[in-house]
PDB file of C-alpha atoms and ligand atoms in Angstrom:
ATOM      1  CA  MET A 149      18.280 -10.753  -4.041  1.00 51.00           C
ATOM      2  CA  THR A 150      14.570 -11.718  -4.106  1.00 61.00           C
ATOM      3  CA  GLU A 151      12.676 -11.251  -7.322  1.00 84.00           C
ATOM      4  CA  ALA A 152       9.224 -12.182  -6.283  1.00 96.00           C
ATOM      5  CA  ILE A 153       6.927 -12.433  -3.247  1.00 97.00           C
ATOM      6  CA  THR A 154       5.174 -15.411  -1.597  1.00 98.00           C
ATOM      7  CA  LEU A 155       2.099 -14.343   0.384  1.00 98.00           C
ATOM      8  CA  ILE A 156       0.580 -16.699   3.003  1.00 98.00           C
ATOM      9  CA  ILE A 157      -2.712 -15.817   4.552  1.00 98.00           C
ATOM     10  CA  GLY A 158      -4.143 -17.572   7.619  1.00 98.00           C
ATOM     11  CA  ALA A 159      -0.500 -18.070   8.409  1.00 98.00           C
ATOM     12  CA  ASN A 160      -0.989 -19.521  11.885  1.00 98.00           C
ATOM     13  CA  SER A 161      -2.447 -22.711  10.385  1.00 98.00           C
ATOM     14  CA  GLU A 162      -0.188 -25.747  10.895  1.00 98.00           C
ATOM     15  CA  ILE A 163       0.131 -26.311   7.136  1.00 98.00           C
ATOM     16  CA  ALA A 164       0.773 -22.553   6.557  1.00 98.00           C
ATOM     17  CA  LYS A 165       3.583 -22.576   9.062  1.00 98.00           C
ATOM     18  CA  ALA A 166       5.262 -25.455   7.307  1.00 98.00           C
ATOM     19  CA  LEU A 167       4.891 -23.657   3.981  1.00 98.00           C
ATOM     20  CA  ALA A 168       6.344 -20.516   5.416  1.00 98.00           C
ATOM     21  CA  ARG A 169       9.255 -22.407   6.950  1.00 98.00           C
ATOM     22  CA  GLN A 170      10.140 -24.035   3.655  1.00 98.00           C
ATOM     23  CA  VAL A 171       9.800 -20.779   1.689  1.00 98.00           C
ATOM     24  CA  ALA A 172      12.020 -18.946   4.275  1.00 97.00           C
ATOM     25  CA  VAL A 173      14.670 -21.643   4.219  1.00 96.00           C
ATOM     26  CA  LYS A 174      14.877 -21.692   0.469  1.00 95.00           C
ATOM     27  CA  GLY A 175      15.109 -17.870   0.493  1.00 91.00           C
ATOM     28  CA  ASP A 176      14.465 -17.283  -3.197  1.00 90.00           C
ATOM     29  CA  THR A 177      11.383 -15.126  -2.679  1.00 93.00           C
ATOM     30  CA  MET A 178      10.377 -12.437  -0.136  1.00 96.00           C
ATOM     31  CA  LEU A 179       7.838 -13.844   2.322  1.00 98.00           C
ATOM     32  CA  ILE A 180       4.841 -11.914   3.637  1.00 98.00           C
ATOM     33  CA  VAL A 181       2.486 -13.570   6.080  1.00 98.00           C
ATOM     34  CA  ILE A 182      -0.867 -12.500   7.456  1.00 98.00           C
ATOM     35  CA  SER A 183      -2.622 -13.893  10.518  1.00 98.00           C
ATOM     36  CA  ARG A 184      -4.548 -13.104  13.657  1.00 98.00           C
ATOM     37  CA  ASN A 185      -1.533 -14.549  15.544  1.00 98.00           C
ATOM     38  CA  ILE A 186       1.988 -13.791  14.240  1.00 98.00           C
ATOM     39  CA  ASP A 187       3.938 -15.084  17.336  1.00 98.00           C
ATOM     40  CA  PHE A 188       5.451 -18.000  15.297  1.00 98.00           C
ATOM     41  CA  TYR A 189       7.035 -15.489  12.865  1.00 98.00           C
ATOM     42  CA  GLN A 190       9.234 -13.883  15.567  1.00 97.00           C
ATOM     43  CA  GLN A 191      11.819 -16.708  15.009  1.00 96.00           C
ATOM     44  CA  ASP A 192      15.247 -15.907  13.420  1.00 96.00           C
ATOM     45  CA  ILE A 193      14.444 -17.743  10.244  1.00 97.00           C
ATOM     46  CA  PHE A 194      11.747 -15.223   9.479  1.00 97.00           C
ATOM     47  CA  ALA A 195      14.073 -12.213  10.134  1.00 96.00           C
ATOM     48  CA  HIS A 196      13.734 -11.144   6.448  1.00 94.00           C
ATOM     49  CA  SER A 197      10.020 -11.775   6.213  1.00 97.00           C
ATOM     50  CA  HIS A 198       7.115  -9.403   6.905  1.00 98.00           C
ATOM     51  CA  ALA A 199       4.319 -10.405   9.241  1.00 98.00           C
ATOM     52  CA  ILE A 200       1.017  -8.528   9.167  1.00 98.00           C
ATOM     53  CA  LYS A 201      -1.367  -8.962  12.101  1.00 98.00           C
ATOM     54  CA  VAL A 202      -5.123  -8.662  11.581  1.00 98.00           C
ATOM     55  CA  ASN A 203      -7.737  -8.556  14.298  1.00 98.00           C
ATOM     56  CA  ASP A 204     -10.156 -10.697  12.302  1.00 97.00           C
ATOM     57  CA  TYR A 205     -11.096 -11.357   8.685  1.00 97.00           C
ATOM     58  CA  THR A 206     -13.736  -8.694   8.159  1.00 96.00           C
ATOM     59  CA  GLU A 207     -13.574  -6.742   4.894  1.00 98.00           C
ATOM     60  CA  SER A 208     -12.084  -3.632   6.470  1.00 98.00           C
ATOM     61  CA  GLU A 209      -9.233  -5.655   8.103  1.00 98.00           C
ATOM     62  CA  ILE A 210      -8.638  -7.451   4.798  1.00 98.00           C
ATOM     63  CA  SER A 211      -8.510  -4.206   2.868  1.00 98.00           C
ATOM     64  CA  ALA A 212      -6.072  -2.636   5.389  1.00 98.00           C
ATOM     65  CA  ALA A 213      -3.851  -5.734   5.326  1.00 98.00           C
ATOM     66  CA  VAL A 214      -3.735  -5.650   1.472  1.00 98.00           C
ATOM     67  CA  ASN A 215      -2.596  -1.976   1.688  1.00 98.00           C
ATOM     68  CA  LYS A 216       0.277  -3.079   3.929  1.00 98.00           C
ATOM     69  CA  VAL A 217       1.156  -5.860   1.497  1.00 98.00           C
ATOM     70  CA  LYS A 218       1.346  -3.278  -1.287  1.00 97.00           C
ATOM     71  CA  GLU A 219       3.685  -1.106   0.848  1.00 97.00           C
ATOM     72  CA  TYR A 220       6.096  -4.033   1.561  1.00 97.00           C
ATOM     73  CA  ALA A 221       5.887  -5.203  -2.050  1.00 96.00           C
ATOM     74  CA  GLY A 222       6.640  -1.965  -3.840  1.00 94.00           C
ATOM     75  CA  GLN A 223       7.458  -2.957  -7.422  1.00 93.00           C
ATOM     76  CA  THR A 224       8.243  -6.620  -6.588  1.00 96.00           C
ATOM     77  CA  ILE A 225       5.660  -9.027  -8.097  1.00 96.00           C
ATOM     78  CA  ILE A 226       3.655 -11.348  -5.909  1.00 97.00           C
ATOM     79  CA  ASN A 227       3.812 -14.735  -7.760  1.00 97.00           C
ATOM     80  CA  ARG A 228       2.363 -17.146  -5.147  1.00 98.00           C
ATOM     81  CA  VAL A 229      -0.536 -16.673  -2.725  1.00 98.00           C
ATOM     82  CA  PHE A 230      -1.734 -19.361  -0.277  1.00 98.00           C
ATOM     83  CA  ILE A 231      -5.076 -18.755   1.493  1.00 98.00           C
ATOM     84  CA  CYS A 232      -5.185 -21.232   4.284  1.00 98.00           C
ATOM     85  CA  HIS A 233      -8.278 -20.357   6.296  1.00 93.00           C
ATOM     86  CA  GLY A 234     -10.454 -23.162   7.456  1.00 96.00           C
ATOM     87  CA  LEU A 235     -12.932 -23.857  10.206  1.00 97.00           C
ATOM     88  CA  LEU A 236     -14.276 -27.355  10.929  1.00 97.00           C
ATOM     89  CA  HIS A 237     -14.964 -27.171  14.677  1.00 97.00           C
ATOM     90  CA  ASN A 238     -14.645 -24.768  17.557  1.00 95.00           C
ATOM     91  CA  ASP A 239     -16.642 -24.041  20.734  1.00 93.00           C
ATOM     92  CA  ASN A 240     -19.731 -23.053  18.724  1.00 89.00           C
ATOM     93  CA  CYS A 241     -19.583 -25.641  15.913  1.00 93.00           C
ATOM     94  CA  GLN A 242     -19.038 -29.379  15.470  1.00 95.00           C
ATOM     95  CA  PRO A 243     -19.310 -31.268  12.190  1.00 97.00           C
ATOM     96  CA  GLU A 244     -22.945 -32.493  11.950  1.00 97.00           C
ATOM     97  CA  LYS A 245     -23.631 -36.222  12.066  1.00 97.00           C
ATOM     98  CA  ARG A 246     -27.374 -35.927  11.364  1.00 97.00           C
ATOM     99  CA  LEU A 247     -29.914 -33.381  10.260  1.00 98.00           C
ATOM    100  CA  GLU A 248     -30.895 -32.517  13.868  1.00 98.00           C
ATOM    101  CA  ASP A 249     -27.332 -31.220  14.493  1.00 98.00           C
ATOM    102  CA  PHE A 250     -27.635 -28.506  11.809  1.00 98.00           C
ATOM    103  CA  SER A 251     -27.591 -24.985  13.235  1.00 97.00           C
ATOM    104  CA  ALA A 252     -28.024 -21.757  11.289  1.00 97.00           C
ATOM    105  CA  ASN A 253     -25.531 -19.929  13.503  1.00 97.00           C
ATOM    106  CA  ALA A 254     -22.833 -22.536  13.117  1.00 97.00           C
ATOM    107  CA  PHE A 255     -23.426 -22.681   9.370  1.00 98.00           C
ATOM    108  CA  ASN A 256     -23.075 -18.920   9.076  1.00 98.00           C
ATOM    109  CA  GLU A 257     -19.828 -18.954  11.022  1.00 97.00           C
ATOM    110  CA  ILE A 258     -18.287 -21.747   8.998  1.00 98.00           C
ATOM    111  CA  VAL A 259     -19.365 -20.239   5.631  1.00 98.00           C
ATOM    112  CA  SER A 260     -17.942 -16.863   6.730  1.00 98.00           C
ATOM    113  CA  VAL A 261     -14.481 -18.413   7.442  1.00 98.00           C
ATOM    114  CA  ASN A 262     -14.341 -20.996   4.667  1.00 98.00           C
ATOM    115  CA  ALA A 263     -15.992 -19.197   1.751  1.00 98.00           C
ATOM    116  CA  ILE A 264     -16.515 -15.424   2.381  1.00 98.00           C
ATOM    117  CA  SER A 265     -13.113 -14.490   3.771  1.00 98.00           C
ATOM    118  CA  PRO A 266     -11.174 -16.235   0.949  1.00 98.00           C
ATOM    119  CA  MET A 267     -13.390 -14.523  -1.574  1.00 98.00           C
ATOM    120  CA  LEU A 268     -12.751 -11.139   0.045  1.00 98.00           C
ATOM    121  CA  TRP A 269      -8.988 -11.731  -0.166  1.00 98.00           C
ATOM    122  CA  LEU A 270      -9.352 -12.584  -3.862  1.00 98.00           C
ATOM    123  CA  LYS A 271     -11.433  -9.432  -4.413  1.00 98.00           C
ATOM    124  CA  HIS A 272      -8.919  -7.128  -2.654  1.00 98.00           C
ATOM    125  CA  LEU A 273      -5.779  -8.796  -3.975  1.00 98.00           C
ATOM    126  CA  THR A 274      -6.692  -9.093  -7.669  1.00 98.00           C
ATOM    127  CA  PRO A 275      -5.714  -5.512  -8.604  1.00 97.00           C
ATOM    128  CA  SER A 276      -2.228  -6.070  -7.104  1.00 96.00           C
ATOM    129  CA  LEU A 277      -1.795  -9.418  -8.794  1.00 97.00           C
ATOM    130  CA  SER A 278      -2.954  -8.518 -12.339  1.00 95.00           C
ATOM    131  CA  GLY A 279      -0.190  -8.001 -14.825  1.00 93.00           C
ATOM    132  CA  LYS A 280       2.231  -9.831 -17.106  1.00 92.00           C
ATOM    133  CA  ALA A 281       3.945 -12.105 -14.613  1.00 96.00           C
ATOM    134  CA  ASP A 282       2.348 -15.414 -13.652  1.00 97.00           C
ATOM    135  CA  CYS A 283       0.731 -15.583 -10.240  1.00 98.00           C
ATOM    136  CA  LYS A 284      -0.683 -18.734  -8.700  1.00 98.00           C
ATOM    137  CA  MET A 285      -3.278 -18.483  -5.983  1.00 98.00           C
ATOM    138  CA  VAL A 286      -3.967 -21.574  -3.876  1.00 98.00           C
ATOM    139  CA  PHE A 287      -7.161 -21.775  -1.756  1.00 98.00           C
ATOM    140  CA  PHE A 288      -7.367 -24.571   0.754  1.00 98.00           C
ATOM    141  CA  THR A 289     -10.655 -26.466   0.297  1.00 97.00           C
ATOM    142  CA  ALA A 290     -11.084 -30.264   0.909  1.00 97.00           C
ATOM    143  CA  ARG A 291     -12.075 -33.419  -0.897  1.00 97.00           C
ATOM    144  CA  VAL A 292     -15.348 -33.379   1.095  1.00 97.00           C
ATOM    145  CA  ALA A 293     -16.339 -30.380  -1.027  1.00 98.00           C
ATOM    146  CA  SER A 294     -16.782 -32.747  -3.929  1.00 98.00           C
ATOM    147  CA  ILE A 295     -20.445 -33.436  -4.637  1.00 97.00           C
ATOM    148  CA  THR A 296     -19.567 -36.442  -6.787  1.00 97.00           C
ATOM    149  CA  ASP A 297     -17.380 -37.900  -4.046  1.00 95.00           C
ATOM    150  CA  ASN A 298     -19.951 -37.422  -1.218  1.00 97.00           C
ATOM    151  CA  ASN A 299     -20.861 -40.987  -0.332  1.00 96.00           C
ATOM    152  CA  LEU A 300     -20.772 -40.658   3.475  1.00 96.00           C
ATOM    153  CA  GLY A 301     -22.944 -37.599   4.013  1.00 97.00           C
ATOM    154  CA  GLY A 302     -22.779 -35.565   7.231  1.00 97.00           C
ATOM    155  CA  TRP A 303     -20.469 -32.597   7.817  1.00 97.00           C
ATOM    156  CA  TYR A 304     -23.178 -30.489   6.227  1.00 98.00           C
ATOM    157  CA  SER A 305     -21.773 -27.046   6.974  1.00 98.00           C
ATOM    158  CA  TYR A 306     -18.083 -27.779   6.265  1.00 98.00           C
ATOM    159  CA  ARG A 307     -18.871 -29.624   3.039  1.00 98.00           C
ATOM    160  CA  ALA A 308     -21.244 -26.899   1.866  1.00 98.00           C
ATOM    161  CA  SER A 309     -18.894 -24.071   2.715  1.00 98.00           C
ATOM    162  CA  LYS A 310     -15.970 -25.588   0.813  1.00 98.00           C
ATOM    163  CA  ALA A 311     -18.214 -26.482  -2.081  1.00 98.00           C
ATOM    164  CA  ALA A 312     -19.434 -22.806  -2.090  1.00 98.00           C
ATOM    165  CA  LEU A 313     -15.812 -21.646  -2.185  1.00 98.00           C
ATOM    166  CA  ASN A 314     -15.226 -23.914  -5.200  1.00 98.00           C
ATOM    167  CA  MET A 315     -18.153 -22.356  -7.050  1.00 98.00           C
ATOM    168  CA  LEU A 316     -17.026 -18.801  -6.128  1.00 98.00           C
ATOM    169  CA  LEU A 317     -13.573 -19.636  -7.480  1.00 98.00           C
ATOM    170  CA  LYS A 318     -14.980 -21.173 -10.644  1.00 98.00           C
ATOM    171  CA  SER A 319     -16.869 -17.978 -11.400  1.00 98.00           C
ATOM    172  CA  ALA A 320     -13.729 -15.961 -10.539  1.00 98.00           C
ATOM    173  CA  ALA A 321     -11.659 -18.106 -12.939  1.00 98.00           C
ATOM    174  CA  VAL A 322     -14.051 -17.253 -15.787  1.00 98.00           C
ATOM    175  CA  GLU A 323     -13.827 -13.521 -14.983  1.00 98.00           C
ATOM    176  CA  LEU A 324      -9.969 -13.590 -14.546  1.00 98.00           C
ATOM    177  CA  ARG A 325      -9.699 -15.247 -17.957  1.00 96.00           C
ATOM    178  CA  ARG A 326     -10.937 -12.005 -19.402  1.00 95.00           C
ATOM    179  CA  ARG A 327      -9.335  -9.475 -17.088  1.00 95.00           C
ATOM    180  CA  ALA A 328      -6.200 -11.023 -15.532  1.00 97.00           C
ATOM    181  CA  LYS A 329      -4.956 -13.966 -17.621  1.00 97.00           C
ATOM    182  CA  ASN A 330      -1.793 -14.195 -15.506  1.00 98.00           C
ATOM    183  CA  ILE A 331      -3.646 -15.439 -12.393  1.00 98.00           C
ATOM    184  CA  LYS A 332      -4.104 -19.150 -11.956  1.00 98.00           C
ATOM    185  CA  LEU A 333      -6.559 -20.313  -9.268  1.00 98.00           C
ATOM    186  CA  ILE A 334      -6.055 -23.670  -7.490  1.00 98.00           C
ATOM    187  CA  SER A 335      -8.502 -25.255  -5.008  1.00 98.00           C
ATOM    188  CA  PHE A 336      -6.335 -27.583  -2.890  1.00 98.00           C
ATOM    189  CA  HIS A 337      -7.105 -30.617  -0.752  1.00 98.00           C
ATOM    190  CA  PRO A 338      -4.106 -31.328   1.542  1.00 98.00           C
ATOM    191  CA  GLY A 339      -5.226 -34.824   2.631  1.00 96.00           C
ATOM    192  CA  THR A 340      -5.715 -35.514   6.310  1.00 96.00           C
ATOM    193  CA  THR A 341      -2.901 -33.621   7.949  1.00 96.00           C
ATOM    194  CA  ASP A 342      -1.884 -33.521  11.651  1.00 94.00           C
ATOM    195  CA  SER A 343      -3.214 -30.154  12.855  1.00 95.00           C
ATOM    196  CA  PRO A 344      -5.615 -28.731  15.396  1.00 95.00           C
ATOM    197  CA  LEU A 345      -8.360 -28.886  12.672  1.00 95.00           C
ATOM    198  CA  SER A 346      -8.049 -32.639  12.209  1.00 94.00           C
ATOM    199  CA  LYS A 347      -7.067 -33.602  15.810  1.00 93.00           C
ATOM    200  CA  PRO A 348     -10.434 -34.851  16.957  1.00 93.00           C
ATOM    201  CA  PHE A 349     -10.935 -36.969  13.800  1.00 92.00           C
ATOM    202  CA  GLN A 350      -7.591 -38.723  13.509  1.00 93.00           C
ATOM    203  CA  ARG A 351      -8.550 -42.016  15.219  1.00 90.00           C
ATOM    204  CA  ASN A 352      -9.999 -43.651  12.072  1.00 87.00           C
ATOM    205  CA  VAL A 353      -7.248 -42.484   9.663  1.00 91.00           C
ATOM    206  CA  PRO A 354      -5.515 -45.533   8.138  1.00 90.00           C
ATOM    207  CA  GLU A 355      -1.884 -46.089   8.983  1.00 88.00           C
ATOM    208  CA  GLY A 356       0.398 -43.868   6.826  1.00 89.00           C
ATOM    209  CA  LYS A 357      -2.503 -41.627   5.752  1.00 92.00           C
ATOM    210  CA  LEU A 358      -2.109 -38.937   8.437  1.00 95.00           C
ATOM    211  CA  PHE A 359       0.304 -36.521   6.791  1.00 96.00           C
ATOM    212  CA  THR A 360       2.755 -34.198   8.484  1.00 97.00           C
ATOM    213  CA  SER A 361       2.386 -30.512   7.562  1.00 98.00           C
ATOM    214  CA  GLU A 362       5.945 -30.514   6.229  1.00 98.00           C
ATOM    215  CA  PHE A 363       5.080 -33.273   3.781  1.00 98.00           C
ATOM    216  CA  VAL A 364       1.989 -31.484   2.564  1.00 98.00           C
ATOM    217  CA  ALA A 365       3.827 -28.166   2.254  1.00 98.00           C
ATOM    218  CA  ASN A 366       6.546 -29.800   0.168  1.00 98.00           C
ATOM    219  CA  GLN A 367       3.934 -31.431  -2.145  1.00 98.00           C
ATOM    220  CA  LEU A 368       2.030 -28.181  -2.478  1.00 98.00           C
ATOM    221  CA  LEU A 369       5.094 -26.096  -3.431  1.00 98.00           C
ATOM    222  CA  ASP A 370       5.798 -28.676  -6.244  1.00 98.00           C
ATOM    223  CA  ILE A 371       2.181 -28.683  -7.362  1.00 98.00           C
ATOM    224  CA  THR A 372       2.106 -24.907  -7.479  1.00 98.00           C
ATOM    225  CA  LYS A 373       5.307 -24.717  -9.471  1.00 97.00           C
ATOM    226  CA  GLN A 374       3.997 -27.193 -12.055  1.00 97.00           C
ATOM    227  CA  ALA A 375       0.445 -25.774 -12.462  1.00 98.00           C
ATOM    228  CA  ALA A 376      -0.157 -24.241 -15.902  1.00 97.00           C
ATOM    229  CA  VAL A 377      -1.549 -20.786 -16.039  1.00 98.00           C
ATOM    230  CA  ASP A 378      -4.520 -21.844 -18.201  1.00 97.00           C
ATOM    231  CA  GLY A 379      -7.465 -19.705 -17.115  1.00 96.00           C
ATOM    232  CA  GLU A 380      -9.145 -22.672 -15.365  1.00 97.00           C
ATOM    233  CA  LEU A 381      -9.782 -23.418 -11.696  1.00 98.00           C
ATOM    234  CA  SER A 382      -8.037 -26.619 -10.779  1.00 98.00           C
ATOM    235  CA  PHE A 383      -9.340 -28.778  -7.915  1.00 98.00           C
ATOM    236  CA  LEU A 384      -6.293 -30.818  -6.910  1.00 98.00           C
ATOM    237  CA  ASP A 385      -5.308 -33.129  -4.125  1.00 98.00           C
ATOM    238  CA  TRP A 386      -1.900 -33.481  -2.381  1.00 98.00           C
ATOM    239  CA  GLN A 387      -0.691 -35.725  -5.226  1.00 97.00           C
ATOM    240  CA  GLY A 388      -1.587 -33.086  -7.771  1.00 98.00           C
ATOM    241  CA  LYS A 389      -4.414 -35.298  -9.019  1.00 98.00           C
ATOM    242  CA  ASN A 390      -7.730 -33.753 -10.140  1.00 98.00           C
ATOM    243  CA  ILE A 391     -10.695 -34.228  -7.732  1.00 98.00           C
ATOM    244  CA  PRO A 392     -14.112 -34.638  -9.419  1.00 98.00           C
ATOM    245  CA  TRP A 393     -16.456 -31.645  -8.704  1.00 97.00           C
TER     246      TRP A 393
HETATM  247  N1  LIG B 850      -5.782 -30.691   8.400  1.00 64.50           N
HETATM  248  C1  LIG B 850      -6.509 -31.428   7.599  1.00 64.50           C
HETATM  249  O1  LIG B 850      -6.624 -32.656   7.693  1.00 64.50           O
HETATM  250  C2  LIG B 850      -7.249 -30.775   6.461  1.00 64.50           C
HETATM  251  C3  LIG B 850      -7.932 -31.615   5.542  1.00 64.50           C
HETATM  252  C4  LIG B 850      -8.605 -30.953   4.453  1.00 64.50           C
HETATM  253  C5  LIG B 850      -8.568 -29.665   4.317  1.00 64.50           C
HETATM  254  N2  LIG B 850      -7.872 -28.852   5.257  1.00 64.50           N
HETATM  255  C6  LIG B 850      -7.943 -27.399   5.064  1.00 64.50           C
HETATM  256  O2  LIG B 850      -6.593 -26.917   5.116  1.00 64.50           O
HETATM  257  C7  LIG B 850      -6.536 -25.602   5.615  1.00 64.50           C
HETATM  258  C8  LIG B 850      -5.471 -25.453   6.679  1.00 64.50           C
HETATM  259  O3  LIG B 850      -5.832 -26.306   7.735  1.00 64.50           O
HETATM  260  P1  LIG B 850      -4.914 -26.724   8.963  1.00 64.50           P
HETATM  261  O4  LIG B 850      -5.138 -28.173   9.138  1.00 64.50           O
HETATM  262  O5  LIG B 850      -3.516 -26.165   8.767  1.00 64.50           O
HETATM  263  O6  LIG B 850      -5.712 -25.922  10.145  1.00 64.50           O
HETATM  264  P2  LIG B 850      -5.297 -25.243  11.508  1.00 64.50           P
HETATM  265  O7  LIG B 850      -3.852 -25.523  11.870  1.00 64.50           O
HETATM  266  O8  LIG B 850      -6.343 -25.621  12.476  1.00 64.50           O
HETATM  267  O9  LIG B 850      -5.467 -23.680  11.084  1.00 64.50           O
HETATM  268  C9  LIG B 850      -6.698 -23.053  11.053  1.00 64.50           C
HETATM  269  C10 LIG B 850      -6.687 -21.903   9.976  1.00 64.50           C
HETATM  270  O10 LIG B 850      -7.963 -21.366   9.863  1.00 64.50           O
HETATM  271  C11 LIG B 850      -7.996 -20.017  10.352  1.00 64.50           C
HETATM  272  N3  LIG B 850      -9.167 -19.862  11.239  1.00 64.50           N
HETATM  273  C12 LIG B 850      -9.508 -20.709  12.242  1.00 64.50           C
HETATM  274  N4  LIG B 850     -10.613 -20.225  12.861  1.00 64.50           N
HETATM  275  C13 LIG B 850     -10.917 -19.109  12.301  1.00 64.50           C
HETATM  276  C14 LIG B 850     -11.955 -18.154  12.505  1.00 64.50           C
HETATM  277  N5  LIG B 850     -12.848 -18.289  13.447  1.00 64.50           N
HETATM  278  N6  LIG B 850     -11.906 -17.028  11.765  1.00 64.50           N
HETATM  279  C15 LIG B 850     -11.023 -16.889  10.708  1.00 64.50           C
HETATM  280  N7  LIG B 850     -10.026 -17.762  10.495  1.00 64.50           N
HETATM  281  C16 LIG B 850      -9.978 -18.892  11.275  1.00 64.50           C
HETATM  282  C17 LIG B 850      -6.681 -19.752  11.018  1.00 64.50           C
HETATM  283  O11 LIG B 850      -6.302 -18.441  10.751  1.00 64.50           O
HETATM  284  P3  LIG B 850      -5.196 -17.599  11.634  1.00 64.50           P
HETATM  285  O12 LIG B 850      -3.874 -17.760  10.975  1.00 64.50           O
HETATM  286  O13 LIG B 850      -5.622 -16.188  11.519  1.00 64.50           O
HETATM  287  O14 LIG B 850      -5.258 -18.206  13.007  1.00 64.50           O
HETATM  288  C18 LIG B 850      -5.789 -20.770  10.275  1.00 64.50           C
HETATM  289  O15 LIG B 850      -5.398 -20.207   9.058  1.00 64.50           O
HETATM  290  C19 LIG B 850      -7.948 -25.306   6.042  1.00 64.50           C
HETATM  291  O16 LIG B 850      -8.639 -24.573   5.090  1.00 64.50           O
HETATM  292  C20 LIG B 850      -8.608 -26.661   6.147  1.00 64.50           C
HETATM  293  O17 LIG B 850     -10.043 -26.616   5.970  1.00 64.50           O
HETATM  294  C21 LIG B 850      -7.237 -29.442   6.309  1.00 64.50           C
END
């Protein structure tokens, strides 16, 4: 008998898949996943999960997906949400090494994935999450979003998009403190984790510092469990340690 729901968005990310696997194996909550690609969720271990396919992360698709989540959830509370979106590079964008590499088009695309889509999920999900029961919402950001910690420079668009997400979440935490005290927001840095996103940048990672997605997922589930519902946005790394803003 499941008494709560775990919702994973951007569920085809390597880290999201590891999270989903661990949640499904434990089996103590219902699992709902949302992604543009749900092939991974056709496996037997997800037989009792619900997978929602979106075409993209525009507001109309997000709104329609949230309606499907509500149908699957019924009266069951959603107590954990993981929003895993992230874009660092693709055919149109590469992390900038110098000012001359900066492109308005690439910046717009990266901000759209890394800041706007997560904010739209928060907007559309909040009415379904508000209530008496605790709900913890984790947004994947990155240590490079820290302005204090930026000693290397570069990666203009990725850094700025994740810092923008942090600021959006900070304002949201202030608002939720008034209207949905049960929701806790966490901005999470997984550490350098073996995935398509980090693949081109793994060469200089020190020995033992390239994490598996299974390790990070396990850490994150513990961190989420321990987080106090305190009306604050926490910016935490994979050890559960605070990252300076
Ligand atoms: N891996 C690392 O070393 C590392 C370090 C710091 C922070 N992070 C952050 O951790 C999160 C998960 O990363 P990962 O390493 O698991 O990445 P990944 O395996 O490459 O997954 C990429 C994720 O981003 C979404 N995505 C990619 N391109 C998109 C686009 N054009 N439009 C909308 N969504 C798009 C995917 O959504 P679909 O499910 O719909 O495909 C998927 O959720 C990201 O937010 C990333 O920035 C990762």
